[in-house]
PDB file of C-alpha atoms in Angstrom:
ATOM      1  CA  MET Y 912      21.871 -13.254  17.881  1.00 48.00           C
ATOM      2  CA  ASP Y 913      18.167 -12.610  17.329  1.00 86.00           C
ATOM      3  CA  TRP Y 914      17.687 -12.623  13.537  1.00 86.00           C
ATOM      4  CA  GLN Y 915      15.173  -9.764  13.779  1.00 86.00           C
ATOM      5  CA  ASN Y 916      17.862  -7.470  15.190  1.00 86.00           C
ATOM      6  CA  THR Y 917      19.727  -7.627  11.866  1.00 87.00           C
ATOM      7  CA  PHE Y 918      17.169  -5.238  10.303  1.00 93.00           C
ATOM      8  CA  THR Y 919      18.466  -1.687  10.693  1.00 92.00           C
ATOM      9  CA  PRO Y 920      17.679   1.677   9.059  1.00 92.00           C
ATOM     10  CA  PHE Y 921      19.141   2.061   5.575  1.00 92.00           C
ATOM     11  CA  SER Y 922      20.271   5.486   4.393  1.00 91.00           C
ATOM     12  CA  ILE Y 923      20.486   6.192   0.669  1.00 93.00           C
ATOM     13  CA  ALA Y 924      20.581   9.261  -1.580  1.00 94.00           C
ATOM     14  CA  SER Y 925      17.920   9.829  -4.230  1.00 92.00           C
ATOM     15  CA  ASP Y 926      20.444   9.323  -7.043  1.00 93.00           C
ATOM     16  CA  GLU Y 927      22.311   6.389  -5.464  1.00 94.00           C
ATOM     17  CA  ALA Y 928      22.111   2.861  -6.893  1.00 95.00           C
ATOM     18  CA  LEU Y 929      20.375   0.245  -4.775  1.00 94.00           C
ATOM     19  CA  PRO Y 930      22.005  -3.005  -3.606  1.00 96.00           C
ATOM     20  CA  PRO Y 931      21.072  -6.026  -5.750  1.00 97.00           C
ATOM     21  CA  LEU Y 932      19.140  -7.664  -2.898  1.00 98.00           C
ATOM     22  CA  ILE Y 933      17.356  -6.067   0.053  1.00 98.00           C
ATOM     23  CA  LEU Y 934      15.266  -7.797   2.712  1.00 98.00           C
ATOM     24  CA  SER Y 935      12.902  -5.410   4.466  1.00 98.00           C
ATOM     25  CA  HIS Y 936      11.193  -6.414   7.722  1.00 97.00           C
ATOM     26  CA  LEU Y 937       7.713  -4.958   7.208  1.00 98.00           C
ATOM     27  CA  THR Y 938       6.783  -4.412  10.857  1.00 97.00           C
ATOM     28  CA  THR Y 939       4.580  -1.457   9.881  1.00 97.00           C
ATOM     29  CA  TRP Y 940       2.469  -3.790   7.736  1.00 98.00           C
ATOM     30  CA  GLY Y 941       0.035  -6.486   8.741  1.00 98.00           C
ATOM     31  CA  ALA Y 942      -2.571  -8.794   7.268  1.00 98.00           C
ATOM     32  CA  ILE Y 943      -6.114  -9.911   7.927  1.00 98.00           C
ATOM     33  CA  THR Y 944      -6.893 -13.541   7.076  1.00 98.00           C
ATOM     34  CA  ILE Y 945     -10.263 -14.931   5.986  1.00 98.00           C
ATOM     35  CA  VAL Y 946     -10.954 -18.663   5.997  1.00 98.00           C
ATOM     36  CA  GLY Y 947     -14.115 -20.791   5.954  1.00 97.00           C
ATOM     37  CA  ASP Y 948     -16.675 -22.165   3.503  1.00 97.00           C
ATOM     38  CA  ASP Y 949     -18.161 -18.752   2.712  1.00 97.00           C
ATOM     39  CA  LYS Y 950     -14.892 -16.798   2.460  1.00 97.00           C
ATOM     40  CA  LYS Y 951     -15.206 -15.999  -1.247  1.00 97.00           C
ATOM     41  CA  SER Y 952     -18.872 -14.978  -1.260  1.00 97.00           C
ATOM     42  CA  TYR Y 953     -18.506 -12.983   1.954  1.00 97.00           C
ATOM     43  CA  LEU Y 954     -15.584 -10.941   0.672  1.00 97.00           C
ATOM     44  CA  GLN Y 955     -17.260 -10.496  -2.713  1.00 97.00           C
ATOM     45  CA  GLY Y 956     -20.063  -8.591  -0.993  1.00 96.00           C
ATOM     46  CA  GLN Y 957     -17.703  -6.422   1.044  1.00 97.00           C
ATOM     47  CA  VAL Y 958     -14.850  -5.167  -1.145  1.00 98.00           C
ATOM     48  CA  THR Y 959     -14.360  -3.269  -4.407  1.00 98.00           C
ATOM     49  CA  CYS Y 960     -12.272  -5.896  -6.227  1.00 98.00           C
ATOM     50  CA  ASP Y 961     -13.653  -9.048  -7.889  1.00 98.00           C
ATOM     51  CA  VAL Y 962     -12.849 -11.914  -5.523  1.00 98.00           C
ATOM     52  CA  VAL Y 963     -14.701 -14.525  -7.599  1.00 97.00           C
ATOM     53  CA  THR Y 964     -12.415 -14.146 -10.626  1.00 97.00           C
ATOM     54  CA  LEU Y 965      -9.175 -13.899  -8.610  1.00 98.00           C
ATOM     55  CA  THR Y 966      -7.018 -16.925  -9.422  1.00 97.00           C
ATOM     56  CA  GLU Y 967      -4.775 -18.682  -6.917  1.00 97.00           C
ATOM     57  CA  ASP Y 968      -1.605 -17.441  -8.614  1.00 97.00           C
ATOM     58  CA  GLU Y 969      -2.525 -13.737  -8.796  1.00 98.00           C
ATOM     59  CA  SER Y 970      -3.140 -10.892  -6.347  1.00 98.00           C
ATOM     60  CA  THR Y 971      -5.213  -7.730  -6.653  1.00 98.00           C
ATOM     61  CA  LEU Y 972      -5.482  -4.390  -4.954  1.00 98.00           C
ATOM     62  CA  GLY Y 973      -8.846  -3.573  -3.426  1.00 98.00           C
ATOM     63  CA  ALA Y 974     -10.676  -1.400  -0.931  1.00 98.00           C
ATOM     64  CA  HIS Y 975     -13.158  -1.942   1.863  1.00 98.00           C
ATOM     65  CA  CYS Y 976     -15.518   0.999   2.270  1.00 98.00           C
ATOM     66  CA  ASP Y 977     -18.267   2.204   4.569  1.00 97.00           C
ATOM     67  CA  ALA Y 978     -21.826   2.588   3.298  1.00 95.00           C
ATOM     68  CA  LYS Y 979     -20.995   6.054   1.962  1.00 95.00           C
ATOM     69  CA  GLY Y 980     -18.084   4.752  -0.096  1.00 96.00           C
ATOM     70  CA  LYS Y 981     -15.310   6.106   2.164  1.00 97.00           C
ATOM     71  CA  VAL Y 982     -12.284   3.837   2.491  1.00 98.00           C
ATOM     72  CA  TRP Y 983     -11.589   1.889   5.666  1.00 98.00           C
ATOM     73  CA  SER Y 984      -8.744  -0.028   4.081  1.00 98.00           C
ATOM     74  CA  ILE Y 985      -6.692  -0.312   0.890  1.00 98.00           C
ATOM     75  CA  PHE Y 986      -5.184  -3.795   0.691  1.00 98.00           C
ATOM     76  CA  ARG Y 987      -3.521  -6.367  -1.531  1.00 98.00           C
ATOM     77  CA  LEU Y 988      -5.686  -9.513  -1.622  1.00 98.00           C
ATOM     78  CA  PHE Y 989      -4.344 -12.998  -2.386  1.00 98.00           C
ATOM     79  CA  ASN Y 990      -4.797 -16.675  -1.588  1.00 98.00           C
ATOM     80  CA  HIS Y 991      -2.913 -17.713   1.549  1.00 98.00           C
ATOM     81  CA  ASN Y 992      -3.038 -20.862   3.712  1.00 95.00           C
ATOM     82  CA  GLN Y 993      -6.370 -22.245   2.411  1.00 94.00           C
ATOM     83  CA  GLY Y 994      -7.984 -18.843   2.627  1.00 97.00           C
ATOM     84  CA  TYR Y 995      -7.352 -15.218   1.748  1.00 98.00           C
ATOM     85  CA  ALA Y 996      -5.069 -12.559   3.195  1.00 98.00           C
ATOM     86  CA  MET Y 997      -5.502  -8.788   2.968  1.00 98.00           C
ATOM     87  CA  LEU Y 998      -2.098  -7.075   3.270  1.00 98.00           C
ATOM     88  CA  GLN Y 999      -2.329  -3.486   4.546  1.00 98.00           C
ATOM     89  CA  PRO Y1000      -0.686  -0.952   6.890  1.00 98.00           C
ATOM     90  CA  HIS Y1001      -0.628  -2.271  10.448  1.00 98.00           C
ATOM     91  CA  SER Y1002      -2.107   0.906  11.905  1.00 97.00           C
ATOM     92  CA  ALA Y1003      -5.321   0.455   9.884  1.00 98.00           C
ATOM     93  CA  ILE Y1004      -6.014  -3.096  11.021  1.00 98.00           C
ATOM     94  CA  GLU Y1005      -7.726  -2.467  14.369  1.00 97.00           C
ATOM     95  CA  VAL Y1006     -10.546  -0.457  12.780  1.00 98.00           C
ATOM     96  CA  GLU Y1007     -10.642  -2.489   9.554  1.00 98.00           C
ATOM     97  CA  LEU Y1008     -10.864  -5.788  11.421  1.00 98.00           C
ATOM     98  CA  ALA Y1009     -13.939  -4.603  13.302  1.00 97.00           C
ATOM     99  CA  GLU Y1010     -15.550  -3.294  10.105  1.00 97.00           C
ATOM    100  CA  ILE Y1011     -14.844  -6.337   7.900  1.00 97.00           C
ATOM    101  CA  ARG Y1012     -16.186  -8.630  10.639  1.00 96.00           C
ATOM    102  CA  LYS Y1013     -19.419  -6.671  11.027  1.00 93.00           C
ATOM    103  CA  TYR Y1014     -21.645  -9.116   9.103  1.00 91.00           C
ATOM    104  CA  ALA Y1015     -19.537 -12.258   9.488  1.00 92.00           C
ATOM    105  CA  VAL Y1016     -21.941 -13.746  12.035  1.00 90.00           C
ATOM    106  CA  PHE Y1017     -24.262 -14.583   9.147  1.00 89.00           C
ATOM    107  CA  SER Y1018     -21.602 -16.513   7.178  1.00 94.00           C
ATOM    108  CA  LYS Y1019     -19.251 -19.450   7.683  1.00 97.00           C
ATOM    109  CA  VAL Y1020     -16.069 -17.404   7.892  1.00 98.00           C
ATOM    110  CA  ASP Y1021     -13.308 -16.841  10.402  1.00 97.00           C
ATOM    111  CA  ILE Y1022     -11.665 -13.425  10.132  1.00 98.00           C
ATOM    112  CA  ALA Y1023      -8.557 -12.668  12.195  1.00 98.00           C
ATOM    113  CA  GLN Y1024      -5.372 -10.655  12.305  1.00 98.00           C
ATOM    114  CA  SER Y1025      -2.456 -12.668  10.962  1.00 98.00           C
ATOM    115  CA  SER Y1026       0.524 -13.466  13.167  1.00 97.00           C
ATOM    116  CA  ASP Y1027       2.786 -14.048  10.140  1.00 98.00           C
ATOM    117  CA  VAL Y1028       6.134 -12.321   9.764  1.00 98.00           C
ATOM    118  CA  ILE Y1029       6.061 -10.064   6.703  1.00 98.00           C
ATOM    119  CA  LEU Y1030       9.226  -9.620   4.651  1.00 98.00           C
ATOM    120  CA  GLY Y1031       9.759  -7.463   1.578  1.00 98.00           C
ATOM    121  CA  VAL Y1032      12.207  -8.746  -1.045  1.00 98.00           C
ATOM    122  CA  ILE Y1033      13.610  -5.937  -3.205  1.00 98.00           C
ATOM    123  CA  GLY Y1034      16.143  -5.605  -5.995  1.00 97.00           C
ATOM    124  CA  GLU Y1035      17.397  -7.170  -9.198  1.00 97.00           C
ATOM    125  CA  GLN Y1036      17.973 -10.473  -7.355  1.00 97.00           C
ATOM    126  CA  ALA Y1037      14.502 -10.590  -5.765  1.00 98.00           C
ATOM    127  CA  GLN Y1038      13.081 -12.861  -8.454  1.00 97.00           C
ATOM    128  CA  THR Y1039      15.992 -15.299  -8.104  1.00 97.00           C
ATOM    129  CA  LEU Y1040      15.495 -15.530  -4.346  1.00 97.00           C
ATOM    130  CA  VAL Y1041      11.774 -16.259  -4.679  1.00 98.00           C
ATOM    131  CA  ASP Y1042      12.315 -18.753  -7.519  1.00 97.00           C
ATOM    132  CA  GLY Y1043      14.526 -20.707  -5.131  1.00 97.00           C
ATOM    133  CA  LEU Y1044      11.712 -21.011  -2.592  1.00 97.00           C
ATOM    134  CA  SER Y1045       9.202 -22.820  -4.824  1.00 93.00           C
ATOM    135  CA  GLU Y1046       8.871 -24.692  -8.100  1.00 92.00           C
ATOM    136  CA  SER Y1047       5.788 -22.616  -8.882  1.00 92.00           C
ATOM    137  CA  ARG Y1048       6.202 -19.695 -11.236  1.00 94.00           C
ATOM    138  CA  GLY Y1049       2.955 -17.855 -10.532  1.00 96.00           C
ATOM    139  CA  ASN Y1050       2.711 -14.331  -9.149  1.00 98.00           C
ATOM    140  CA  VAL Y1051       1.362 -15.803  -5.904  1.00 98.00           C
ATOM    141  CA  ARG Y1052       3.111 -18.939  -4.662  1.00 98.00           C
ATOM    142  CA  ALA Y1053       2.733 -21.272  -1.725  1.00 97.00           C
ATOM    143  CA  ILE Y1054       6.186 -21.647  -0.170  1.00 97.00           C
ATOM    144  CA  GLU Y1055       7.527 -23.345   2.945  1.00 96.00           C
ATOM    145  CA  GLY Y1056       5.870 -21.657   5.909  1.00 97.00           C
ATOM    146  CA  GLY Y1057       3.597 -19.334   3.955  1.00 98.00           C
ATOM    147  CA  SER Y1058       3.209 -17.429   0.691  1.00 98.00           C
ATOM    148  CA  ALA Y1059       5.192 -15.282  -1.747  1.00 98.00           C
ATOM    149  CA  ILE Y1060       3.374 -12.480  -3.607  1.00 98.00           C
ATOM    150  CA  LYS Y1061       4.755 -10.497  -6.523  1.00 98.00           C
ATOM    151  CA  VAL Y1062       4.240  -6.736  -6.263  1.00 98.00           C
ATOM    152  CA  ASP Y1063       6.204  -5.595  -9.328  1.00 97.00           C
ATOM    153  CA  SER Y1064       9.249  -6.510 -11.419  1.00 94.00           C
ATOM    154  CA  SER Y1065      11.678  -5.945  -8.544  1.00 97.00           C
ATOM    155  CA  ARG Y1066       9.563  -6.612  -5.440  1.00 98.00           C
ATOM    156  CA  TRP Y1067       7.971  -9.566  -3.688  1.00 98.00           C
ATOM    157  CA  VAL Y1068       6.342  -9.784  -0.267  1.00 98.00           C
ATOM    158  CA  LEU Y1069       6.570 -12.924   1.893  1.00 98.00           C
ATOM    159  CA  LEU Y1070       4.073 -13.906   4.611  1.00 98.00           C
ATOM    160  CA  LEU Y1071       5.788 -16.543   6.730  1.00 98.00           C
ATOM    161  CA  THR Y1072       5.905 -18.277  10.059  1.00 97.00           C
ATOM    162  CA  GLU Y1073       8.694 -16.957  12.260  1.00 96.00           C
ATOM    163  CA  GLU Y1074      10.723 -20.127  11.711  1.00 96.00           C
ATOM    164  CA  ALA Y1075      10.399 -19.900   7.923  1.00 97.00           C
ATOM    165  CA  ALA Y1076      11.210 -16.174   7.937  1.00 97.00           C
ATOM    166  CA  GLN Y1077      14.359 -16.773   9.969  1.00 96.00           C
ATOM    167  CA  LYS Y1078      15.432 -19.442   7.495  1.00 96.00           C
ATOM    168  CA  VAL Y1079      15.006 -17.063   4.540  1.00 97.00           C
ATOM    169  CA  VAL Y1080      16.921 -14.273   6.251  1.00 96.00           C
ATOM    170  CA  GLU Y1081      19.811 -16.480   7.349  1.00 95.00           C
ATOM    171  CA  SER Y1082      20.069 -18.234   3.968  1.00 94.00           C
ATOM    172  CA  HIS Y1083      20.623 -15.145   1.823  1.00 93.00           C
ATOM    173  CA  ASP Y1084      23.285 -12.474   1.619  1.00 93.00           C
ATOM    174  CA  ALA Y1085      21.170  -9.322   1.504  1.00 95.00           C
ATOM    175  CA  VAL Y1086      21.039  -5.855   2.981  1.00 96.00           C
ATOM    176  CA  ASN Y1087      18.596  -6.213   5.877  1.00 97.00           C
ATOM    177  CA  THR Y1088      16.652  -3.068   6.633  1.00 96.00           C
ATOM    178  CA  ASP Y1089      13.432  -1.741   8.115  1.00 95.00           C
ATOM    179  CA  ALA Y1090      10.134  -0.989   6.371  1.00 96.00           C
ATOM    180  CA  ALA Y1091      10.993   2.557   5.258  1.00 95.00           C
ATOM    181  CA  ILE Y1092      12.579   1.420   1.977  1.00 97.00           C
ATOM    182  CA  TRP Y1093       9.357  -0.460   1.108  1.00 98.00           C
ATOM    183  CA  THR Y1094       7.437   2.796   1.530  1.00 97.00           C
ATOM    184  CA  ARG Y1095       9.809   4.454  -0.940  1.00 97.00           C
ATOM    185  CA  PHE Y1096       8.947   1.914  -3.623  1.00 97.00           C
ATOM    186  CA  ASP Y1097       5.218   2.152  -2.943  1.00 98.00           C
ATOM    187  CA  ILE Y1098       5.415   5.923  -3.338  1.00 98.00           C
ATOM    188  CA  GLU Y1099       7.393   5.678  -6.576  1.00 98.00           C
ATOM    189  CA  ALA Y1100       4.820   3.174  -7.880  1.00 98.00           C
ATOM    190  CA  ALA Y1101       1.994   5.494  -6.683  1.00 98.00           C
ATOM    191  CA  LEU Y1102       0.341   2.723  -4.674  1.00 98.00           C
ATOM    192  CA  PRO Y1103      -2.075   4.151  -2.083  1.00 98.00           C
ATOM    193  CA  ILE Y1104      -1.139   3.718   1.580  1.00 97.00           C
ATOM    194  CA  ILE Y1105      -4.041   4.291   3.971  1.00 97.00           C
ATOM    195  CA  GLU Y1106      -2.878   4.522   7.575  1.00 96.00           C
ATOM    196  CA  LYS Y1107      -5.175   4.898  10.595  1.00 96.00           C
ATOM    197  CA  ASP Y1108      -5.286   8.704  10.399  1.00 93.00           C
ATOM    198  CA  GLN Y1109      -6.571   8.583   6.795  1.00 95.00           C
ATOM    199  CA  GLN Y1110      -9.310   5.983   7.278  1.00 97.00           C
ATOM    200  CA  ASN Y1111     -12.820   7.042   6.236  1.00 96.00           C
ATOM    201  CA  ALA Y1112     -11.435  10.146   4.471  1.00 95.00           C
ATOM    202  CA  HIS Y1113     -11.387   9.242   0.740  1.00 96.00           C
ATOM    203  CA  ILE Y1114     -13.405   7.340  -1.833  1.00 97.00           C
ATOM    204  CA  PRO Y1115     -11.378   4.686  -3.720  1.00 97.00           C
ATOM    205  CA  GLN Y1116     -11.036   6.730  -6.927  1.00 97.00           C
ATOM    206  CA  ALA Y1117      -9.484   9.634  -4.977  1.00 96.00           C
ATOM    207  CA  VAL Y1118      -6.461   7.402  -4.316  1.00 97.00           C
ATOM    208  CA  ASN Y1119      -6.353   6.120  -7.934  1.00 97.00           C
ATOM    209  CA  LEU Y1120      -7.625   2.627  -7.104  1.00 97.00           C
ATOM    210  CA  ASP Y1121      -9.613   2.479 -10.357  1.00 96.00           C
ATOM    211  CA  ALA Y1122      -6.455   3.173 -12.384  1.00 96.00           C
ATOM    212  CA  LEU Y1123      -4.694   0.379 -10.475  1.00 97.00           C
ATOM    213  CA  GLY Y1124      -7.359  -2.245 -11.276  1.00 96.00           C
ATOM    214  CA  GLY Y1125      -8.665  -2.408  -7.706  1.00 98.00           C
ATOM    215  CA  ILE Y1126     -12.329  -1.669  -8.517  1.00 97.00           C
ATOM    216  CA  SER Y1127     -14.665  -3.943 -10.466  1.00 97.00           C
ATOM    217  CA  PHE Y1128     -17.618  -2.123 -12.014  1.00 95.00           C
ATOM    218  CA  SER Y1129     -19.294  -5.355 -13.164  1.00 94.00           C
ATOM    219  CA  LYS Y1130     -19.164  -7.619 -10.084  1.00 93.00           C
ATOM    220  CA  GLY Y1131     -22.403  -6.520  -8.457  1.00 89.00           C
ATOM    221  CA  CYS Y1132     -23.205  -5.058  -5.060  1.00 94.00           C
ATOM    222  CA  TYR Y1133     -20.788  -4.479  -2.189  1.00 96.00           C
ATOM    223  CA  THR Y1134     -20.642  -2.046   0.700  1.00 95.00           C
ATOM    224  CA  GLY Y1135     -20.298   1.504  -0.649  1.00 95.00           C
ATOM    225  CA  GLN Y1136     -20.834   0.388  -4.257  1.00 96.00           C
ATOM    226  CA  GLU Y1137     -23.450   3.044  -5.027  1.00 95.00           C
ATOM    227  CA  THR Y1138     -21.092   5.918  -4.253  1.00 94.00           C
ATOM    228  CA  VAL Y1139     -18.160   4.312  -6.080  1.00 96.00           C
ATOM    229  CA  ALA Y1140     -20.323   3.739  -9.176  1.00 95.00           C
ATOM    230  CA  ARG Y1141     -21.690   7.314  -9.127  1.00 93.00           C
ATOM    231  CA  ALA Y1142     -18.144   8.658  -8.923  1.00 92.00           C
ATOM    232  CA  LYS Y1143     -17.345   6.835 -12.166  1.00 91.00           C
ATOM    233  CA  TYR Y1144     -20.498   7.212 -14.215  1.00 91.00           C
ATOM    234  CA  ARG Y1145     -21.557  10.701 -13.096  1.00 89.00           C
ATOM    235  CA  GLY Y1146     -18.079  12.187 -12.834  1.00 84.00           C
ATOM    236  CA  MET Y1147     -18.495  12.961  -9.149  1.00 84.00           C
ATOM    237  CA  ASN Y1148     -14.891  12.316  -8.145  1.00 89.00           C
ATOM    238  CA  LYS Y1149     -12.839  15.496  -8.284  1.00 91.00           C
ATOM    239  CA  ARG Y1150      -9.707  14.248  -6.522  1.00 94.00           C
ATOM    240  CA  ALA Y1151      -6.673  12.123  -7.375  1.00 96.00           C
ATOM    241  CA  MET Y1152      -3.432  10.966  -5.787  1.00 97.00           C
ATOM    242  CA  PHE Y1153      -0.124  12.441  -6.915  1.00 97.00           C
ATOM    243  CA  ILE Y1154       3.560  11.758  -6.328  1.00 98.00           C
ATOM    244  CA  VAL Y1155       5.293  14.805  -4.887  1.00 98.00           C
ATOM    245  CA  LYS Y1156       8.996  15.485  -4.457  1.00 98.00           C
ATOM    246  CA  GLY Y1157      11.113  18.196  -2.913  1.00 97.00           C
ATOM    247  CA  THR Y1158      13.872  19.280  -0.586  1.00 97.00           C
ATOM    248  CA  THR Y1159      14.119  19.300   3.195  1.00 96.00           C
ATOM    249  CA  SER Y1160      16.228  21.449   5.478  1.00 95.00           C
ATOM    250  CA  GLU Y1161      15.955  18.829   8.191  1.00 93.00           C
ATOM    251  CA  PRO Y1162      14.750  15.206   8.027  1.00 92.00           C
ATOM    252  CA  LEU Y1163      10.994  14.678   8.006  1.00 90.00           C
ATOM    253  CA  ASN Y1164       9.508  13.199  11.153  1.00 85.00           C
ATOM    254  CA  MET Y1165       8.115   9.944   9.750  1.00 76.00           C
ATOM    255  CA  ASP Y1166       5.918   9.469  12.822  1.00 79.00           C
ATOM    256  CA  ALA Y1167       4.120  12.803  12.419  1.00 82.00           C
ATOM    257  CA  PRO Y1168       1.817  14.184   9.716  1.00 86.00           C
ATOM    258  CA  VAL Y1169       3.571  15.977   6.846  1.00 91.00           C
ATOM    259  CA  SER Y1170       1.553  18.807   5.268  1.00 94.00           C
ATOM    260  CA  LEU Y1171       2.078  20.651   1.993  1.00 96.00           C
ATOM    261  CA  GLU Y1172       0.929  24.078   0.857  1.00 95.00           C
ATOM    262  CA  ARG Y1173       0.347  25.190  -2.742  1.00 94.00           C
ATOM    263  CA  ALA Y1174       1.023  28.527  -4.328  1.00 93.00           C
ATOM    264  CA  VAL Y1175      -2.095  30.577  -5.181  1.00 91.00           C
ATOM    265  CA  GLY Y1176      -0.850  33.760  -6.790  1.00 88.00           C
ATOM    266  CA  GLU Y1177       1.420  35.351  -4.217  1.00 88.00           C
ATOM    267  CA  ASN Y1178      -0.220  33.449  -1.351  1.00 93.00           C
ATOM    268  CA  TRP Y1179      -0.076  29.896  -0.042  1.00 95.00           C
ATOM    269  CA  ARG Y1180      -3.021  27.623   0.755  1.00 94.00           C
ATOM    270  CA  SER Y1181      -3.172  24.160   2.290  1.00 93.00           C
ATOM    271  CA  ALA Y1182      -2.669  21.391  -0.263  1.00 92.00           C
ATOM    272  CA  GLY Y1183      -3.260  18.565   2.184  1.00 91.00           C
ATOM    273  CA  GLN Y1184      -1.505  16.002   4.324  1.00 92.00           C
ATOM    274  CA  LEU Y1185       0.734  13.373   2.756  1.00 95.00           C
ATOM    275  CA  LEU Y1186      -0.533   9.790   2.833  1.00 95.00           C
ATOM    276  CA  ALA Y1187       3.075   8.618   3.096  1.00 96.00           C
ATOM    277  CA  SER Y1188       6.590  10.038   2.792  1.00 96.00           C
ATOM    278  CA  TYR Y1189      10.175   8.855   2.447  1.00 96.00           C
ATOM    279  CA  GLN Y1190      13.327  10.760   3.366  1.00 95.00           C
ATOM    280  CA  PHE Y1191      16.509  10.346   1.316  1.00 96.00           C
ATOM    281  CA  SER Y1192      19.933  11.024   2.803  1.00 95.00           C
ATOM    282  CA  ASN Y1193      20.695  13.991   0.493  1.00 95.00           C
ATOM    283  CA  ASN Y1194      17.988  16.371   1.770  1.00 94.00           C
ATOM    284  CA  GLN Y1195      15.444  15.085  -0.741  1.00 96.00           C
ATOM    285  CA  ALA Y1196      12.075  13.500   0.029  1.00 97.00           C
ATOM    286  CA  ILE Y1197       9.051  12.083  -1.787  1.00 97.00           C
ATOM    287  CA  GLY Y1198       5.441  11.511  -0.821  1.00 97.00           C
ATOM    288  CA  LEU Y1199       1.863  10.813  -1.902  1.00 97.00           C
ATOM    289  CA  LEU Y1200      -0.675  13.647  -1.908  1.00 97.00           C
ATOM    290  CA  VAL Y1201      -4.438  13.539  -2.529  1.00 96.00           C
ATOM    291  CA  ALA Y1202      -5.533  16.787  -4.185  1.00 94.00           C
ATOM    292  CA  SER Y1203      -7.824  18.196  -6.882  1.00 91.00           C
ATOM    293  CA  LYS Y1204      -7.639  16.270 -10.173  1.00 90.00           C
ATOM    294  CA  ASP Y1205      -7.326  19.654 -11.895  1.00 87.00           C
ATOM    295  CA  LEU Y1206      -4.104  20.527 -10.082  1.00 89.00           C
ATOM    296  CA  ASP Y1207      -1.724  21.922 -12.706  1.00 90.00           C
ATOM    297  CA  SER Y1208       1.411  19.859 -13.255  1.00 90.00           C
ATOM    298  CA  ASP Y1209       3.582  22.938 -12.647  1.00 92.00           C
ATOM    299  CA  THR Y1210       1.881  23.898  -9.356  1.00 94.00           C
ATOM    300  CA  GLN Y1211       4.465  25.082  -6.845  1.00 95.00           C
ATOM    301  CA  LEU Y1212       4.327  23.345  -3.472  1.00 96.00           C
ATOM    302  CA  ARG Y1213       6.179  23.758  -0.195  1.00 96.00           C
ATOM    303  CA  LEU Y1214       6.442  22.016   3.153  1.00 96.00           C
ATOM    304  CA  ALA Y1215       4.135  23.650   5.704  1.00 93.00           C
ATOM    305  CA  GLU Y1216       6.603  22.904   8.516  1.00 93.00           C
ATOM    306  CA  GLN Y1217       9.623  24.000   6.427  1.00 95.00           C
ATOM    307  CA  PRO Y1218       8.213  26.784   4.208  1.00 95.00           C
ATOM    308  CA  ASP Y1219      11.541  27.561   2.544  1.00 96.00           C
ATOM    309  CA  GLN Y1220      11.629  24.021   1.065  1.00 95.00           C
ATOM    310  CA  LEU Y1221       9.912  23.813  -2.344  1.00 96.00           C
ATOM    311  CA  TRP Y1222       8.210  20.730  -3.775  1.00 97.00           C
ATOM    312  CA  SER Y1223       6.629  19.791  -7.097  1.00 97.00           C
ATOM    313  CA  LEU Y1224       4.393  17.178  -8.719  1.00 97.00           C
ATOM    314  CA  GLU Y1225       6.034  14.152 -10.347  1.00 96.00           C
ATOM    315  CA  SER Y1226       4.688  12.071 -13.237  1.00 95.00           C
ATOM    316  CA  LEU Y1227       2.594   9.040 -12.309  1.00 96.00           C
ATOM    317  CA  PRO Y1228       3.747   5.620 -13.606  1.00 97.00           C
ATOM    318  CA  TYR Y1229       0.243   4.926 -14.908  1.00 97.00           C
ATOM    319  CA  THR Y1230      -2.651   6.784 -16.547  1.00 94.00           C
ATOM    320  CA  LEU Y1231      -5.606   7.947 -14.476  1.00 90.00           C
ATOM    321  CA  ASP Y1232      -8.961   6.507 -15.539  1.00 65.00           C
ATOM    322  CA  ASP Y1233     -11.121   9.398 -16.726  1.00 57.00           C
ATOM    323  CA  GLU Y1234     -13.832   7.334 -18.378  1.00 48.00           C
TER     324      GLU Y1234
END
């Protein structure tokens, strides 16, 4: 049997306990790799995070912007196979690859889309699984066939050759599922997910990247840096990303945009399109919404496509940077 066919949809209620170990085949995610003598200096001049100070055993979130500071890509950057990898939604890679390569002709770098298999390791046994793959105890580890990267206390992501990925899957007794469960955890952690339809729509601070440590304000110039700096020092950013939660009368179509409306007196106005959403099995759903930073915590929301289904704002797991 093809090992990749063991990954099937996983249905769970919002109040149901998770299995101790889940392997998620992240087919909706991809990576761009950067190798070559000038890889560090080239990336340093392109992205919001500080590449120079990034150690081999750590990862960082970051953004790549256009000249006006609008985001092409939100990624997790880490050392991988003698170079760097930028993990991000697969749908964003076609445009991002062209943009990140734009000035590469002037540097000794090779930038390409990775062919690695990407696995998410989730649950209370995730750390034990990864510890068994390497003697290293860093948050980024070279393992057989690729790399292991810690995302949080219960999640790791593996970038592996197909042979190495098959070995991991067949060697562990886990619930094997698709990428949807990974999206759930990203939403609950309020980690921005920029798909193709949201590229070039937001500055990094509008998706909370500053609060997540993905912007360095001391590293020097990079593409879009002027706008990003003005947003911080002149208070120009008026938007933020929120976790939203509510009910559904029928399952959300995960392949179509999901829009919310907000109550304004007795009327309803558009609140925006969700960056990402996850459907639970008990008619509950969660998502990420970019809206005004001044949005009241008790603002009533509803699904535009299911207007009888009410939603609300949830608390973020971190503090927004208002400096």
